XYZ file of C-alpha atoms in Angstrom:
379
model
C 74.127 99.348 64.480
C 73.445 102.888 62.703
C 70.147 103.396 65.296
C 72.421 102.512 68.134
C 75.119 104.747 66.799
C 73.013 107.574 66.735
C 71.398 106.895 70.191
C 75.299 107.070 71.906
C 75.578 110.080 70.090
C 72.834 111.953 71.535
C 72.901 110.472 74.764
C 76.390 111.414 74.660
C 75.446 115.351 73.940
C 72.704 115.529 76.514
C 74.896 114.206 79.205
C 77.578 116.775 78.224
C 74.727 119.907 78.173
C 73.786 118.101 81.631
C 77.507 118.283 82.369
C 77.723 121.713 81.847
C 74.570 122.763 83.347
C 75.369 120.665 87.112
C 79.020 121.226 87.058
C 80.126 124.408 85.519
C 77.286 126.526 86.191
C 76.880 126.826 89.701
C 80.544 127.633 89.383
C 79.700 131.020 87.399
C 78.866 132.859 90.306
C 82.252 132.866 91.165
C 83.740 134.390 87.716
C 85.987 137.187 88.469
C 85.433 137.740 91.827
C 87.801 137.374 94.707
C 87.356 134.864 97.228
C 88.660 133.509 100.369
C 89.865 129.924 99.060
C 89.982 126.884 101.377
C 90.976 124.017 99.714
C 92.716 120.698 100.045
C 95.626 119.533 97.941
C 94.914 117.275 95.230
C 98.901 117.716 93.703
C 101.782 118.991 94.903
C 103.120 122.561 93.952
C 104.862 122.969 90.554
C 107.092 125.922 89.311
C 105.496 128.145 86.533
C 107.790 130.407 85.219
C 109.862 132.073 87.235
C 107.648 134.477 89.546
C 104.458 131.949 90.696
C 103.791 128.385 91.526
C 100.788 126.011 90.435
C 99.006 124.055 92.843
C 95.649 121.943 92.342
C 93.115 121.562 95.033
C 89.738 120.500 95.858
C 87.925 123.633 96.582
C 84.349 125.350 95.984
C 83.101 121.777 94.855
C 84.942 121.295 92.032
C 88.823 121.485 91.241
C 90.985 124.154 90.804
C 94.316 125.460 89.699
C 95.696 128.018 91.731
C 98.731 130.351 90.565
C 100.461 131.443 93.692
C 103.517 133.482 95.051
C 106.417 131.116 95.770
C 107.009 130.743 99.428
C 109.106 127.796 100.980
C 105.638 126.502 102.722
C 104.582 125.409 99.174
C 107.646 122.875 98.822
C 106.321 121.237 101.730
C 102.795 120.054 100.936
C 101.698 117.368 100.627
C 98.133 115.772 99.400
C 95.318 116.130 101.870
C 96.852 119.654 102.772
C 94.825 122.505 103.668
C 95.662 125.734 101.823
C 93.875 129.350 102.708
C 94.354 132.430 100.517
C 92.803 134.842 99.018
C 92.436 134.652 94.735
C 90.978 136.162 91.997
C 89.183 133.199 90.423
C 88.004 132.960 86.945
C 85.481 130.060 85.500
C 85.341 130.249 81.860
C 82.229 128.541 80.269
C 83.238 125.903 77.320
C 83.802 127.141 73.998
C 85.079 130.277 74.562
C 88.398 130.656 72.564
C 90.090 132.608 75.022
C 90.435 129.390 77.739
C 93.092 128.757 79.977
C 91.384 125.837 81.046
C 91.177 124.310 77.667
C 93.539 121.700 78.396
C 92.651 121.728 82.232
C 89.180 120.487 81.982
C 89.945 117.004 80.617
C 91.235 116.744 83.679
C 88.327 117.816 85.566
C 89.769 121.328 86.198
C 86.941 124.106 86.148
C 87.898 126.884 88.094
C 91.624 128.898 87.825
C 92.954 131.519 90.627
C 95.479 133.749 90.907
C 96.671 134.842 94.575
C 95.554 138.159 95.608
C 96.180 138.037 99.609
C 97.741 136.064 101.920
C 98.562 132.601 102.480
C 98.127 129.754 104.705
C 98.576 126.097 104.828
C 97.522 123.394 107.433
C 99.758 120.108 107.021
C 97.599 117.185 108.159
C 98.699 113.420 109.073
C 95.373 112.131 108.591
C 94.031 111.799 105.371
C 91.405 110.104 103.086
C 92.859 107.363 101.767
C 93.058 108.690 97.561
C 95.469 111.157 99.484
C 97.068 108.846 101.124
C 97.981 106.474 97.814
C 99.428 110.013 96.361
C 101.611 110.606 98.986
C 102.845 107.245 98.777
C 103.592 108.094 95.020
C 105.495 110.798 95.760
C 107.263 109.476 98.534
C 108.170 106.288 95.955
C 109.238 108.801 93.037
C 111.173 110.891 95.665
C 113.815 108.068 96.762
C 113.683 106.917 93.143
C 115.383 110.402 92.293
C 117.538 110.479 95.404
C 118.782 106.780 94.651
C 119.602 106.899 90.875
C 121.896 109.847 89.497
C 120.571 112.321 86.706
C 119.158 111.934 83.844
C 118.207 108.252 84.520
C 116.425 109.458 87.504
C 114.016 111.859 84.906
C 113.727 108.768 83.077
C 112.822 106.373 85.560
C 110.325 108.285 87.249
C 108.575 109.465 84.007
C 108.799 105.333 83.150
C 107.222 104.288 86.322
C 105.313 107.340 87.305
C 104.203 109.619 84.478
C 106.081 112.508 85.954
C 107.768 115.094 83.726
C 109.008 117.691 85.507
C 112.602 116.422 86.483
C 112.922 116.982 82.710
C 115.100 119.324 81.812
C 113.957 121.094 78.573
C 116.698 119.715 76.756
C 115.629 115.757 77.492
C 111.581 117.067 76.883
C 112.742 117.241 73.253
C 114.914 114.532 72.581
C 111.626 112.646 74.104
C 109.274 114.667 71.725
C 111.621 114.411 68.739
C 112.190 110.604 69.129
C 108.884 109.756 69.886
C 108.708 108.541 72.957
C 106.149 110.758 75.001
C 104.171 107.105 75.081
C 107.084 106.006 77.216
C 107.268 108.779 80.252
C 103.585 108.752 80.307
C 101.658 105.943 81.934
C 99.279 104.165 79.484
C 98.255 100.651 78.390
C 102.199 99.545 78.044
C 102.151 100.073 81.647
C 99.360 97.842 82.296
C 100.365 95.086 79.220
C 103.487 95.027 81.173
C 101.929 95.067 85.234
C 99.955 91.888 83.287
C 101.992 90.232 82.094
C 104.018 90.026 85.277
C 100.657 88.768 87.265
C 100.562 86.010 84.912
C 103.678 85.083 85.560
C 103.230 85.005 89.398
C 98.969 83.747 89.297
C 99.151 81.671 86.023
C 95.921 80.786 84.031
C 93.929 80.135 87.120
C 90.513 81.764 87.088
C 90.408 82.706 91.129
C 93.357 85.337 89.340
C 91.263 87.502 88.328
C 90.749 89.246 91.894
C 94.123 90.163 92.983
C 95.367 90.853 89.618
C 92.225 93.783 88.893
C 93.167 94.812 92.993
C 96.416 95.379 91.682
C 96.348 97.161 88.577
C 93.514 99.353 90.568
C 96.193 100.028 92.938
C 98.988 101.156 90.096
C 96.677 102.889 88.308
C 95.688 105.101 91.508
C 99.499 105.414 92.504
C 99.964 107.260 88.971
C 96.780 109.136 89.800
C 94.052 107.579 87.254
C 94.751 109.171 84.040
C 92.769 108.456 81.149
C 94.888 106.482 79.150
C 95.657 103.953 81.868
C 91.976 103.773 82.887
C 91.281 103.222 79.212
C 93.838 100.225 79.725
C 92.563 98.734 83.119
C 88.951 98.739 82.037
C 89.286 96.815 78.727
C 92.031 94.490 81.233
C 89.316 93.975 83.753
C 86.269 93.032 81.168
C 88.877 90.968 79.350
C 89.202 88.770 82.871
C 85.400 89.191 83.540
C 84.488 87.582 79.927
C 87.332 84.491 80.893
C 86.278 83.583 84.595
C 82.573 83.646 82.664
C 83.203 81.552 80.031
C 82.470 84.554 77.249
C 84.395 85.516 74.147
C 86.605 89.184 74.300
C 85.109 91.568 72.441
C 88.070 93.934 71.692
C 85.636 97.029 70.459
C 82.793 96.524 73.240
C 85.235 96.918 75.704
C 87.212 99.861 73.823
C 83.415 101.430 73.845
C 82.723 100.878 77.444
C 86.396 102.284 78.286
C 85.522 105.796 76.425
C 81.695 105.146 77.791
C 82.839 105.016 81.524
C 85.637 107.921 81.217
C 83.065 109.965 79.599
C 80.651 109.763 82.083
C 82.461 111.502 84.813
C 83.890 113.683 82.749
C 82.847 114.291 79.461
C 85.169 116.581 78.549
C 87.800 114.064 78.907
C 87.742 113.348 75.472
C 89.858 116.667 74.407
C 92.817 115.195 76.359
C 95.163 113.913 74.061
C 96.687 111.160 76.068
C 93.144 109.916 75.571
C 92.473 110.205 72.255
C 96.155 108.998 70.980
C 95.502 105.908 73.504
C 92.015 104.907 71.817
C 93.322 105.810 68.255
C 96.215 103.420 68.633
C 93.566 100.343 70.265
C 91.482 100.977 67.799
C 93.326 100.440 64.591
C 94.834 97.635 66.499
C 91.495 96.017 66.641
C 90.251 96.788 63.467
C 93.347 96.123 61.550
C 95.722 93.856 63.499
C 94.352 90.372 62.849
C 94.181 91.308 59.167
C 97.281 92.405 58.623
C 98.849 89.521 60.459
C 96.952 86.878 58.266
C 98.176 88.562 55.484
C 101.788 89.220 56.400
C 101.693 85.664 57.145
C 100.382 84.216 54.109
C 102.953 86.671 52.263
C 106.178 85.994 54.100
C 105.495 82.303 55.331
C 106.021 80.911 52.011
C 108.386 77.669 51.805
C 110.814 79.557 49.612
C 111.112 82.329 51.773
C 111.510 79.901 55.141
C 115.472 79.423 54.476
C 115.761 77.438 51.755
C 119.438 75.983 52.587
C 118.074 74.379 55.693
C 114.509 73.375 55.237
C 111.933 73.670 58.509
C 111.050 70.125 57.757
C 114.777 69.130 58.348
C 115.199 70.884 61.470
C 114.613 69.245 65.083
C 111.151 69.167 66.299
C 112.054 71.745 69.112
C 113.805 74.304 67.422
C 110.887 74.168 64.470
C 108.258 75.110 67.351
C 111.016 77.664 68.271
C 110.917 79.177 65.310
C 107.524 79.486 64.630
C 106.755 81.123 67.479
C 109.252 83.703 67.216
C 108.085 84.600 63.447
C 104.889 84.338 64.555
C 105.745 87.228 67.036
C 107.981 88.894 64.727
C 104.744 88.810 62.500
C 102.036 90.297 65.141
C 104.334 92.802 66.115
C 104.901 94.563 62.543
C 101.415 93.690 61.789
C 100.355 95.818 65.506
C 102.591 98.535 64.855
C 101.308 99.125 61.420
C 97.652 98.881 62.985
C 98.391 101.462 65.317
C 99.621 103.849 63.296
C 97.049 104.221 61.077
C 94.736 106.094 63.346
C 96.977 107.556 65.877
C 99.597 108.629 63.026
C 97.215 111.865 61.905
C 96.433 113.079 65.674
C 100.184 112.869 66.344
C 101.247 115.141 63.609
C 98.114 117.528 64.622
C 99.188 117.525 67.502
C 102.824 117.400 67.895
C 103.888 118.485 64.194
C 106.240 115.636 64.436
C 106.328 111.460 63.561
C 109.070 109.281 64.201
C 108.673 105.451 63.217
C 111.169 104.458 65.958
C 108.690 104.700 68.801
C 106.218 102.043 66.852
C 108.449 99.136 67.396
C 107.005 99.612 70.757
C 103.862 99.699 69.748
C 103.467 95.940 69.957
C 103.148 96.057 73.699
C 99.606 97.602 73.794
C 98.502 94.955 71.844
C 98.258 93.273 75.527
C 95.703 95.842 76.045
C 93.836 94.631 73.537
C 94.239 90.597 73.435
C 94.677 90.756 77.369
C 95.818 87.636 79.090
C 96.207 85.026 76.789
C 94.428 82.382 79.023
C 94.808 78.633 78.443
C 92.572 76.140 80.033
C 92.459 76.565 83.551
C 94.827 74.295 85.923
């Protein structure tokens, strides 16, 4: 285990010097110089203070994050866009303290412009088809906001899409105070629950497996792919392999393969938060769930404990099974939301300087993540 350990480890380090050396290199050339930018819209344009607007695009062979002069044309983009202007372009190498793309290049971000000239956009019908599935996003999110009235509009596209900015900063807080940033951003609850509703509709059947990994593919490239979900779908999707095969789910295998695979086309991925709070959590869920269940069960299952005035043995044969199951649940989810605090608790202060216990009720959910579909034997 230890030699295997180590060998990740430095595999791990040479891929990121490799990384650095393919990616963000060649890209050096470039470092504050002004350039004539053609590039093609990855996100629509976002407001940034009061004077510019941010807009990501595909440009130079990597991506970038352009600041730019608000105009109405930017309102109107959409992905698959072509943008022209002129922009003073910086490409900080890693480890330099003074980084605006710190927190950009877990998200593959290596190059940042400001506009220095003019602008111009080309607004195309045709598009690949990873453009394509954003637009449809947006255009989903859009009539979500036009159909529901504010703030449950915020809400219910941050719930179903991940996106924050029809937050006002008032309802950021309350969110960030109350603990429940895990909510408004798309991560393995999303997926537990996208699961569970497949199972309902496909049932134990091992044909299943198809359209249910077709579909979480698809939600997870609707919200565009972030790390936490991927995290998610990949355990979810060696979880189904290891059933239709006839092998046992092993929870930490398929946590390593998750990071594994995200690392590996990005390896700076693993400074985005979102990322680490999402393994943390599955982690300590494996490692401490099944324990602590046991235990709570052995503790809190005793007869005198199991009300007393009106024995189990006394009660009809259905509502005994009823019973059990729902302590059983009650059980597994204190036990899971215990588990996932203990790793995720310390990065959440760190990062947040804030902890509130109401959001770990919740934490239960991911535990779908982890366990995956509970398959029977098949029909």
């Amino acid at each position: 285990m230890a030699v295997c350990l180590c060998a990740g480890l430095a595999v791990g380090l040479l891929w990121r010097y490799g990384y650095v050396a393919l990616k963000v290199e060649p890209l050096r050339q470039y470092h504050e110089t002004t350039q004539h930018v053609v590039g093609t819209v990855v996100e629509e344009a976002t407001d940034y203070r009061d004077f510019s607007q941010r807009l990501v695009v595909d440009t130079l062979g990597s991506r970038a994050l352009l600041y730019l002069k608000p105009v109405p044309e930017l309102a109107e983009l959409r992905a698959g866009d072509i943008i022209e202007v002129e922009c003073k372009l910086r490409v900080p190498l890693p480890g330099e303290t003074d980084d605006v793309l710190a927190t950009k290049r877990s998200k593959g971000i290596f190059l940042v412009g400001v506009q220095d000239g003019a602008l111009s956009v080309e607004r195309r019908e045709s598009v690949y088809w990873t453009h394509q599935l954003k637009r449809w996003s947006v255009s989903l999110r859009d009539k979500l906001m036009a159909t529901l009235p504010q703030p449950v509009s915020s809400l219910a596209t941050g719930v179903f899409f991940g996106y924050k900015a029809g937050f006002s900063p008032t309802q950021e807080e309350q969110i960030r105070v109350n603990g429940l940033a895990h909510v408004v951003s798309v991560s393995g609850m999303h997926i537990a629950f996208l699961m569970g509703f497949l199972l309902l509709i496909f049932g134990n059947r091992r044909w299943a497996f198809v359209p249910a990994l077709l579909v979480l593919l698809l939600f997870v490239a609707l919200v565009g792919f972030p790390a936490s979900a991927m995290r998610a779908y990949i355990m979810q999707a060696m979880l189904l392999l290891a059933y239709v095969r006839g092998r046992p789910n092993d929870t930490l295998t398929a946590l390593a393969v998750a990071l594994a695979v995200l690392l590996l086309f990005n390896p700076f991925a693993v400074a985005d938060v979102g990322l680490q709070l999402s393994f943390a959590a599955t982690l300590g869920i494996a490692l401490f769930a099944a324990r602590w269940q046991a235990g709570l069960t052995r503790l809190l299952c005793k007869p005198t404990l199991v009300a007393p005035q009106l024995p189990v043995a006394r009660l009809p044969r259905m509502a005994t099974a009823t019973w059990r199951r729902l302590r059983r649940y009650i059980i597994g989810g204190l036990a899971t939301s215990m588990a996932a605090l203990v790793l995720s608790t310390p990065l959440i202060v760190y990062y947040f300087g804030t902890l509130s216990l109401l959001d770990r009720v919740t934490a239960r959910l991911n535990l779908s993540a982890v366990d995956g579909w509970e398959v029977q034997a098949p029909d």
